[in-house]
mmCIF file of C-alpha atoms in Angstrom:
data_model
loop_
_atom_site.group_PDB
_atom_site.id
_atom_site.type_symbol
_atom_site.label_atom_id
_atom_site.label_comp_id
_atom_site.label_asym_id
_atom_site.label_seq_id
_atom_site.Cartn_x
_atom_site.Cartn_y
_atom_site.Cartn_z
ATOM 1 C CA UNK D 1 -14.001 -22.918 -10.960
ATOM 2 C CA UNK D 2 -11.572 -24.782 -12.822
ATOM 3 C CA UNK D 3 -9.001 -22.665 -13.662
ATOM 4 C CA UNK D 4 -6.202 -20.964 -11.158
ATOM 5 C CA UNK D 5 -7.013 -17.734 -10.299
ATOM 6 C CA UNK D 6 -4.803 -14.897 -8.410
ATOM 7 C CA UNK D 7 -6.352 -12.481 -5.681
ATOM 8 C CA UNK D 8 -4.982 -9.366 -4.517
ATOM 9 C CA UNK D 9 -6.070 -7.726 -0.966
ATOM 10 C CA UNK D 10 -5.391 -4.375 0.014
ATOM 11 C CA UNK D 11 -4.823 -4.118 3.786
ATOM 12 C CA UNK D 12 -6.404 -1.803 5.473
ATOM 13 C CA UNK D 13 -9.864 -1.623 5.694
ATOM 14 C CA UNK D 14 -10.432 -4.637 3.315
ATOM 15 C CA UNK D 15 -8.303 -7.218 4.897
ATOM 16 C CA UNK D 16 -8.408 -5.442 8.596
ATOM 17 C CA UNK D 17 -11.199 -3.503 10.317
ATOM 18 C CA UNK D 18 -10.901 -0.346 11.566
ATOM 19 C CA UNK D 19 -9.527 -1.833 14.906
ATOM 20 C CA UNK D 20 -7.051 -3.225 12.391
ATOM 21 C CA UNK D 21 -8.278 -6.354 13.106
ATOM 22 C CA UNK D 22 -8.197 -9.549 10.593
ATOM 23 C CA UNK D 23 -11.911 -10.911 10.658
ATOM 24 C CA UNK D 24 -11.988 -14.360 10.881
ATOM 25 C CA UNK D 25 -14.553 -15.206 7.895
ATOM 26 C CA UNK D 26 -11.926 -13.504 6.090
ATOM 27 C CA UNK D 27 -8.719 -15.412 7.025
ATOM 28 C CA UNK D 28 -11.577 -18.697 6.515
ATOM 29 C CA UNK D 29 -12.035 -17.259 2.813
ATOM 30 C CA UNK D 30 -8.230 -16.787 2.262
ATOM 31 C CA UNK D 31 -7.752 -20.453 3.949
ATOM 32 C CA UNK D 32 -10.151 -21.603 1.146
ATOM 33 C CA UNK D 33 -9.165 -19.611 -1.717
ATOM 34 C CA UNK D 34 -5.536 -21.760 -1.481
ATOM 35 C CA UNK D 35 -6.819 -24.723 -0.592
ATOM 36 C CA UNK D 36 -8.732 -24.635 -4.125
ATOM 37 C CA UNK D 37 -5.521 -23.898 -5.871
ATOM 38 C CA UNK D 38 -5.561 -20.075 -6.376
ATOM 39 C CA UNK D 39 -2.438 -17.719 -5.813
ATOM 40 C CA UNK D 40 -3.437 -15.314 -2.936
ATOM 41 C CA UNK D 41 -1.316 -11.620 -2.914
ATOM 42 C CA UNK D 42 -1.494 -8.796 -0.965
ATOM 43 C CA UNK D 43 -1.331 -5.102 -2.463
ATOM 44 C CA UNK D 44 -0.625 -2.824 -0.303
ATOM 45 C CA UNK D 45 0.564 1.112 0.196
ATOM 46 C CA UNK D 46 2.338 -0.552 3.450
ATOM 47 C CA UNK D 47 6.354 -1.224 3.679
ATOM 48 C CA UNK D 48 7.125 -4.862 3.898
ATOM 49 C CA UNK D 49 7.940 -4.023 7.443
ATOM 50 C CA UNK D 50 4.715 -3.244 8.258
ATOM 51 C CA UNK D 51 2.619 -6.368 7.647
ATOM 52 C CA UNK D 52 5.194 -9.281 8.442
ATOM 53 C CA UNK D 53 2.928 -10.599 11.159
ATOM 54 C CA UNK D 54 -0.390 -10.716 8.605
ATOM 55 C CA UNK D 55 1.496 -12.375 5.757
ATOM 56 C CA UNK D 56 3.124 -14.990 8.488
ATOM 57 C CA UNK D 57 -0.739 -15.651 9.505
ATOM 58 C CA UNK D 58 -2.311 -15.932 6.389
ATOM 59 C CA UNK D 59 0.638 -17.475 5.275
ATOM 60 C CA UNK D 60 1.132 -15.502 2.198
ATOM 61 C CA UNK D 61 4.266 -14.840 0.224
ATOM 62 C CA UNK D 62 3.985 -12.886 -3.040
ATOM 63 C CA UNK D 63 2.574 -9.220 -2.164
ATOM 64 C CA UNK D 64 2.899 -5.336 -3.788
ATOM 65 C CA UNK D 65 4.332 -3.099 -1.529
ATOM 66 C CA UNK D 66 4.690 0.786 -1.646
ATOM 67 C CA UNK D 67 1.293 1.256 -4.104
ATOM 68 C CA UNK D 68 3.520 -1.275 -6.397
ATOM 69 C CA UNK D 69 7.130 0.070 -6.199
ATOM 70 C CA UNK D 70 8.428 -3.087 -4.250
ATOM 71 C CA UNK D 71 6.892 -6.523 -5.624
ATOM 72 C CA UNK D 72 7.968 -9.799 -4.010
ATOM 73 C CA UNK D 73 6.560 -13.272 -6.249
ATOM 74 C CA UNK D 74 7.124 -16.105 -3.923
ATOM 75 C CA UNK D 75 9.050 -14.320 -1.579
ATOM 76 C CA UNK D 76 11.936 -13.704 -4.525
ATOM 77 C CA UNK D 77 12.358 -9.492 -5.245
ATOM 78 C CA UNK D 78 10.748 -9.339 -8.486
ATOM 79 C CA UNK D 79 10.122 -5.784 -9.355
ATOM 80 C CA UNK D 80 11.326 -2.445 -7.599
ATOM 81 C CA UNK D 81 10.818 1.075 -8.441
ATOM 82 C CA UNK D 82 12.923 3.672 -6.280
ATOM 83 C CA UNK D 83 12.190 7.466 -5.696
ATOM 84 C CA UNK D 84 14.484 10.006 -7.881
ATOM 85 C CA UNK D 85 16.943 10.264 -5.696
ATOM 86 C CA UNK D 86 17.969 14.096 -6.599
ATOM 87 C CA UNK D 87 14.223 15.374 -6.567
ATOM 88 C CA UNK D 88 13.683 13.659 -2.591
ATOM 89 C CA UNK D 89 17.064 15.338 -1.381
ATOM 90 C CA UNK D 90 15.786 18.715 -3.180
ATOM 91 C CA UNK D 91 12.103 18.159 -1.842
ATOM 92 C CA UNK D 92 13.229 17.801 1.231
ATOM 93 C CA UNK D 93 15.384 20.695 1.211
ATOM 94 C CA UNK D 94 12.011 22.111 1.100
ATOM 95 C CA UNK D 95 10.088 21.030 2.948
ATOM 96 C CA UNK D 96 12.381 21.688 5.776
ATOM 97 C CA UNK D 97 12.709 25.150 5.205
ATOM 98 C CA UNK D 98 8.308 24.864 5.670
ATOM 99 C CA UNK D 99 9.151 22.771 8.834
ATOM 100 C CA UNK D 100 7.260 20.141 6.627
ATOM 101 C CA UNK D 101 9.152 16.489 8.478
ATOM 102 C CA UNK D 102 9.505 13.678 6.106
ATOM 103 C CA UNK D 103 9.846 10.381 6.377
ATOM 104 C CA UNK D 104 12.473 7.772 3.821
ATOM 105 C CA UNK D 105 11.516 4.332 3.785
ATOM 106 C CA UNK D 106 13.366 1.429 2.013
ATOM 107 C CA UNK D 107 11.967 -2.144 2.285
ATOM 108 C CA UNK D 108 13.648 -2.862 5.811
ATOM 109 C CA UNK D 109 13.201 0.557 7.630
ATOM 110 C CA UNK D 110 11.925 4.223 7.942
ATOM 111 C CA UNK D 111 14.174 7.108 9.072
ATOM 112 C CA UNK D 112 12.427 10.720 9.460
ATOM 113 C CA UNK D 113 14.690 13.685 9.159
ATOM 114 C CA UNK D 114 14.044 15.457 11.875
ATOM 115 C CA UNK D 115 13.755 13.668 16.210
ATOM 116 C CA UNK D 116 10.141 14.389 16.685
ATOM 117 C CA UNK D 117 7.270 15.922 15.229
ATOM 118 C CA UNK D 118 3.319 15.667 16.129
ATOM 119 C CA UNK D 119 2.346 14.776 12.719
ATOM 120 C CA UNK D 120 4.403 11.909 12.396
ATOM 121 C CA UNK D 121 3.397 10.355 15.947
ATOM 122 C CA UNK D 122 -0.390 11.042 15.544
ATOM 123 C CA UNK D 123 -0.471 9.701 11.801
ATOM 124 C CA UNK D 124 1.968 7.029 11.869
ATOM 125 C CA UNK D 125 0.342 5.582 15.515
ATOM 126 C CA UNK D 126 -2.879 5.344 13.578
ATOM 127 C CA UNK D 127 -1.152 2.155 11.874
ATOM 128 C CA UNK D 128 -0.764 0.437 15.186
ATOM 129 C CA UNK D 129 2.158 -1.151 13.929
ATOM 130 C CA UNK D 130 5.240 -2.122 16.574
ATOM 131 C CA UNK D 131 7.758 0.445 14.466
ATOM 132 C CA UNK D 132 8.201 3.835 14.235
ATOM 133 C CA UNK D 133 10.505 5.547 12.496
ATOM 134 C CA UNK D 134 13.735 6.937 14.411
ATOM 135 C CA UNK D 135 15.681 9.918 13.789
ATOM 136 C CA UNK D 136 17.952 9.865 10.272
ATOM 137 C CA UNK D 137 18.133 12.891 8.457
ATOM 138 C CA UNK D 138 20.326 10.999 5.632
ATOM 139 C CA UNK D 139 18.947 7.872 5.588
ATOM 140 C CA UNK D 140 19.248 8.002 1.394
ATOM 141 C CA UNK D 141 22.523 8.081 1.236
ATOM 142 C CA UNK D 142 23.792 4.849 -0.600
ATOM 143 C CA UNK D 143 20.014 2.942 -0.877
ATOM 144 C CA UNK D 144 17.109 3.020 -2.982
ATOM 145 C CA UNK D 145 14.094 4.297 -1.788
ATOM 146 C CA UNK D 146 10.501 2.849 -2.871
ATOM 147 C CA UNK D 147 8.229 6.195 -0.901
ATOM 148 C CA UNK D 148 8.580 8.830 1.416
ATOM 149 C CA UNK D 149 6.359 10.490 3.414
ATOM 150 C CA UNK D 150 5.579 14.188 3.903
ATOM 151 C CA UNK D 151 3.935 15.687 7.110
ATOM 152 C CA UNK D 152 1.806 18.394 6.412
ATOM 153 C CA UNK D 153 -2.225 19.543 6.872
ATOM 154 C CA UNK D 154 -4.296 19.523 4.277
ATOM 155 C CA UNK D 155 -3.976 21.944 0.969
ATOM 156 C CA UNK D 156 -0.505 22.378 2.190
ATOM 157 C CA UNK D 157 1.205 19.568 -0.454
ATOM 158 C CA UNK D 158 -0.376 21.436 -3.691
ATOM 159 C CA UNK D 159 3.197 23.248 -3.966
ATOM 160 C CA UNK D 160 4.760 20.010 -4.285
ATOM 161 C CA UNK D 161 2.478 18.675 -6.569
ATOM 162 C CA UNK D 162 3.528 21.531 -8.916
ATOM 163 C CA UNK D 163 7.202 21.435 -8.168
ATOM 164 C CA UNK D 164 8.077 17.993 -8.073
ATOM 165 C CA UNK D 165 6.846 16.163 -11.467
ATOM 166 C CA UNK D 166 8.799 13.143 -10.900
ATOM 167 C CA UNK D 167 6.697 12.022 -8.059
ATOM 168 C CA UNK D 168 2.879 11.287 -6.916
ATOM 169 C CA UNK D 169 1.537 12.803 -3.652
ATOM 170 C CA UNK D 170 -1.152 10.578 -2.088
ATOM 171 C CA UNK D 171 -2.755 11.926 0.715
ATOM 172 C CA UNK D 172 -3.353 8.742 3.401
ATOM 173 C CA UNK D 173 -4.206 11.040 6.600
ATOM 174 C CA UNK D 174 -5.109 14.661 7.744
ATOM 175 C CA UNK D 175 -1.132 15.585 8.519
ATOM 176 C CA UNK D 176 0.511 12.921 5.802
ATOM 177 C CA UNK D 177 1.125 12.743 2.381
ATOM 178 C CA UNK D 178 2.495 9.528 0.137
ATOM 179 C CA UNK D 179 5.338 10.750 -1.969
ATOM 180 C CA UNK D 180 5.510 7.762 -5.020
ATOM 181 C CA UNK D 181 7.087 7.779 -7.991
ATOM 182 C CA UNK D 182 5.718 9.465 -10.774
ATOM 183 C CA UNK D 183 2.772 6.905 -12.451
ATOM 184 C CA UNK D 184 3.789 4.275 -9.712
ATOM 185 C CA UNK D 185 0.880 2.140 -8.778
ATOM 186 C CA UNK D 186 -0.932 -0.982 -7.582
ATOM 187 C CA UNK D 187 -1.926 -1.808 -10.659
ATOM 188 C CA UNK D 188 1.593 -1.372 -12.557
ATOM 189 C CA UNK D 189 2.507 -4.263 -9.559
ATOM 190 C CA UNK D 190 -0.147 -6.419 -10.197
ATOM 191 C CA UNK D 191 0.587 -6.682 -14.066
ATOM 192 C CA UNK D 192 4.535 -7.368 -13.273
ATOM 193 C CA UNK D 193 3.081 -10.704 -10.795
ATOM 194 C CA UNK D 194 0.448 -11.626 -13.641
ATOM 195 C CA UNK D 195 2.893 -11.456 -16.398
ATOM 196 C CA UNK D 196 5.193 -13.951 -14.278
ATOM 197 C CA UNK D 197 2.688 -16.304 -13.828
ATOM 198 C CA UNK D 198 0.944 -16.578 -17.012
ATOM 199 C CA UNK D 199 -2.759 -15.909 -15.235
ATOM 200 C CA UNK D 200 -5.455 -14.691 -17.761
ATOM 201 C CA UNK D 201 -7.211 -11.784 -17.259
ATOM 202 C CA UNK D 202 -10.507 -12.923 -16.744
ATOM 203 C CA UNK D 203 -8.642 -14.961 -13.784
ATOM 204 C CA UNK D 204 -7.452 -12.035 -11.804
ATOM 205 C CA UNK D 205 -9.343 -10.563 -8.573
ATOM 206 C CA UNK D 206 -8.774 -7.323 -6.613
ATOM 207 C CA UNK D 207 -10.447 -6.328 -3.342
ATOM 208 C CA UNK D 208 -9.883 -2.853 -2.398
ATOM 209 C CA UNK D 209 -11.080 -0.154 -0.544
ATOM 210 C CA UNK D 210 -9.180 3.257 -0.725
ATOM 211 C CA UNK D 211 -7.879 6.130 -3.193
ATOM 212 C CA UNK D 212 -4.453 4.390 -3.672
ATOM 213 C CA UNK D 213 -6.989 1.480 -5.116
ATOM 214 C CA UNK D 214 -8.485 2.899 -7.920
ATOM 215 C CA UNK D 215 -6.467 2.167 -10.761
ATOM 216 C CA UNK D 216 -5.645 -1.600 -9.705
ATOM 217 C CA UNK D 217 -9.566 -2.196 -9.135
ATOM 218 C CA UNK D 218 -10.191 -0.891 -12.619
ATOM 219 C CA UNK D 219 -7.397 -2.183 -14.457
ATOM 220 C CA UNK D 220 -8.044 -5.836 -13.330
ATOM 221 C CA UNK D 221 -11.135 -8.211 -14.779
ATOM 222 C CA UNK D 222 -12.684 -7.901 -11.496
ATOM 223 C CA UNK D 223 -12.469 -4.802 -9.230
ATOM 224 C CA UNK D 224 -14.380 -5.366 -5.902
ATOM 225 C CA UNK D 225 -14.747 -2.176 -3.667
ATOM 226 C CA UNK D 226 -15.381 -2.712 -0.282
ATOM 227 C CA UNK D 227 -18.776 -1.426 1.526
ATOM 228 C CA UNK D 228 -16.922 0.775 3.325
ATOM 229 C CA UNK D 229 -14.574 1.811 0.619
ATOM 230 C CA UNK D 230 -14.011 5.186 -0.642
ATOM 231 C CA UNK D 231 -16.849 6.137 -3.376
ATOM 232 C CA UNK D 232 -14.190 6.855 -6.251
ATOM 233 C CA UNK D 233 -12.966 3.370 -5.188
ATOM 234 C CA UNK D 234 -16.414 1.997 -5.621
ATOM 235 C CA UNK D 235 -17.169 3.690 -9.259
ATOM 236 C CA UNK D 236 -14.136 2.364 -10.333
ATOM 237 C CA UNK D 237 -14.884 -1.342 -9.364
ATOM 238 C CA UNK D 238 -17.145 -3.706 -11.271
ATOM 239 C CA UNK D 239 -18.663 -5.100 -7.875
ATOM 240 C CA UNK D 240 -19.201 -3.250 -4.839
ATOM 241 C CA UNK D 241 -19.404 -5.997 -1.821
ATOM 242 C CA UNK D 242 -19.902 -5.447 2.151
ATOM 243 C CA UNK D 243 -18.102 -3.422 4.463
ATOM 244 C CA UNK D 244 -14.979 -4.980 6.131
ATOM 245 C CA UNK D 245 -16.935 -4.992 9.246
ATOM 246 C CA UNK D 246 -19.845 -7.091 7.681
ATOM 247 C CA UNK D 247 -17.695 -9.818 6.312
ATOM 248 C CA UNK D 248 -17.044 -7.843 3.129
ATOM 249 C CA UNK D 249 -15.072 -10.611 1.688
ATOM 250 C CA UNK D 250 -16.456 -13.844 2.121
ATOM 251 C CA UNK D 251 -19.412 -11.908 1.192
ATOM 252 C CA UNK D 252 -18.195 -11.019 -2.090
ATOM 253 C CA UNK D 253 -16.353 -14.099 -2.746
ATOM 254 C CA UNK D 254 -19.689 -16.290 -2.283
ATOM 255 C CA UNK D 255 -21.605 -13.733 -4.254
ATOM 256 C CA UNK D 256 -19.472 -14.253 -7.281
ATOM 257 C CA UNK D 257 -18.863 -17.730 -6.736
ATOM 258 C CA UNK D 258 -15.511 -18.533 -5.556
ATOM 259 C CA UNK D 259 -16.485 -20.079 -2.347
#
C-alpha cells in the first residue's frame, strides 16, 4: 500500500490473550504497521489508567478510551464525553438502596462507593491490572466522569436500563455492568481521530473482538473480528481472522495484505 492508513485495536482478547498476554507476532505486526507509515490506535472500554504499560511498549499514543468517551490524538485530549452527572448521583442512590456497589472512574482514577464488595474484587481482578479502586463514596464531586461501573448478577441491571435513559449498560462480566453515556461508543471515537487526520475511509482498520465492538467494526471500511470474538462481533465485521491465541492479527493483516 501506498497510502497512510490508521488501525484501531481493542485490548482484550485481540491485542492480549486470555492470560492477558501481548503475543509477540502481534507487537512484530504493530512494529511493522508504523514502520510503513500507518497511524496505529488503540480502542478500548479500558481507563487510560489501565493500559499505560501496553501503550509505553507498543509505543502508541493516540487511543479511545471508555468505549469512546475519552479520545487522546497524539497524546493531546481531543474528545471527552462525561456521564450526566445528576442521573449517576440518582442511580446510585439506587443502587445502594439494592446493595448494588458502583464504581466512578475519571481518566486518572476509580473510587467505588462503598470499602469492599465481592463483585468488585472478583470482576475487577480478572483485569490483572496493578490498581484497584479504593474507597470514595463522592468521588464526582467537582470532575467529569467518562463511565461507571455497576456490580450486580446477571438480569439484575434491566431496572436500570428502563430507569436511566441517559446512559448505556454494557455488561463486561457475570457481577459487572458498563454504565456509558447514552449512544457513547467506539465508533463515535474513531470518527472524532479520523476526522482530525483527514484518513479516507477505505484507509481505516478495526480489529475487535467483543460486544462493546460491534458498532466500531461495522461502521469502519474494514471490521475484522477476532477468531475468538463474540459471534455478534463477527456478523458485524467484514473479515473474520484467527483467534488471539493463533496469531489472530498478523494473520489477518497478511491475509489482507498489509504485511
Amino acid at each position: 500500500m501506498t497510502k497512510q492508513s490508521v488501525f484501531f485495536f481493542d485490548i482484550d482478547g485481540t491485542l492480549l490473550n486470555g492470560e492477558k498476554k501481548l503475543p509477540a507476532s502481534t507487537k512484530e505486526s504493530i512494529f511493522k504497521l508504523k514502520e510503513a507509515g500507518h497511524i496505529v490506535a488503540i480502542a478500548t472500554g479500558r481507563a487510560p489508567f489501565m493500559y499505560e504499560d501496553l501503550r509505553k511498549e507498543l509505543e502508541i499514543n493516540t487511543y479511545i478510551s471508555y468505549n469512546g468517551q475519552y479520545v487522546v490524538l497524539e497524546g493531546e485530549v481531543l474528545y471527552t464525553n462525561p456521564l450526566n452527572m445528576d442521573e449517576l448521583i440518582r442511580l446510585t442512590e439506587i443502587a445502594k438502596a439494592n446493595e448494588h456497589p458502583v464504581v466512578f472512574m475519571d481518566h486518572d482514577d476509580m473510587k467505588a462507593n462503598v470499602p469492599e464488595h465481592t463483585y468488585i474484587t472478583e470482576s475487577i481482578s480478572t483485569l490483572r491490572i496493578d490498581r484497584f479502586p479504593t474507597h470514595d463514596p463522592y468521588y464526582y464531586r467537582g470532575r467529569d466522569l467518562y463511565q461507571s461501573l455497576l456490580f450486580c448478577m446477571e438480569g439484575e441491571e434491566k431496572p436500570y436500563e428502563s430507569e436511566f435513559k441517559a446512559f448505556d449498560f454494557v455488561r463486561w462480566h457475570p457481577y459487572s455492568v458498563d454504565i456509558l453515556p447514552r449512544g457513547g461508543s467506539k465508533a463515535k471515537g474513531i470518527e472524532k481521530v479520523v476526522e482530525k487526520l483527514g484518513i479516507a475511509k477505505e484507509n481505516i482498520y478495526a480489529f475487535g473482538d467483543g460486544l462493546n465492538d460491534i458498532e466500531m467494526l461495522s461502521a469502519v471500511h474494514h471490521g475484522i473480528a477476532m477468531g475468538n470474538g463474540e459471534e455478534k462481533a463477527k456478523q458485524a465485521a467484514r473479515y473474520v481472522t484467527l483467534s488471539v491465541e493463533e496469531d489472530g492479527i498478523s494473520y489477518g493483516l497478511k491475509k489482507l495484505g498489509l504485511l
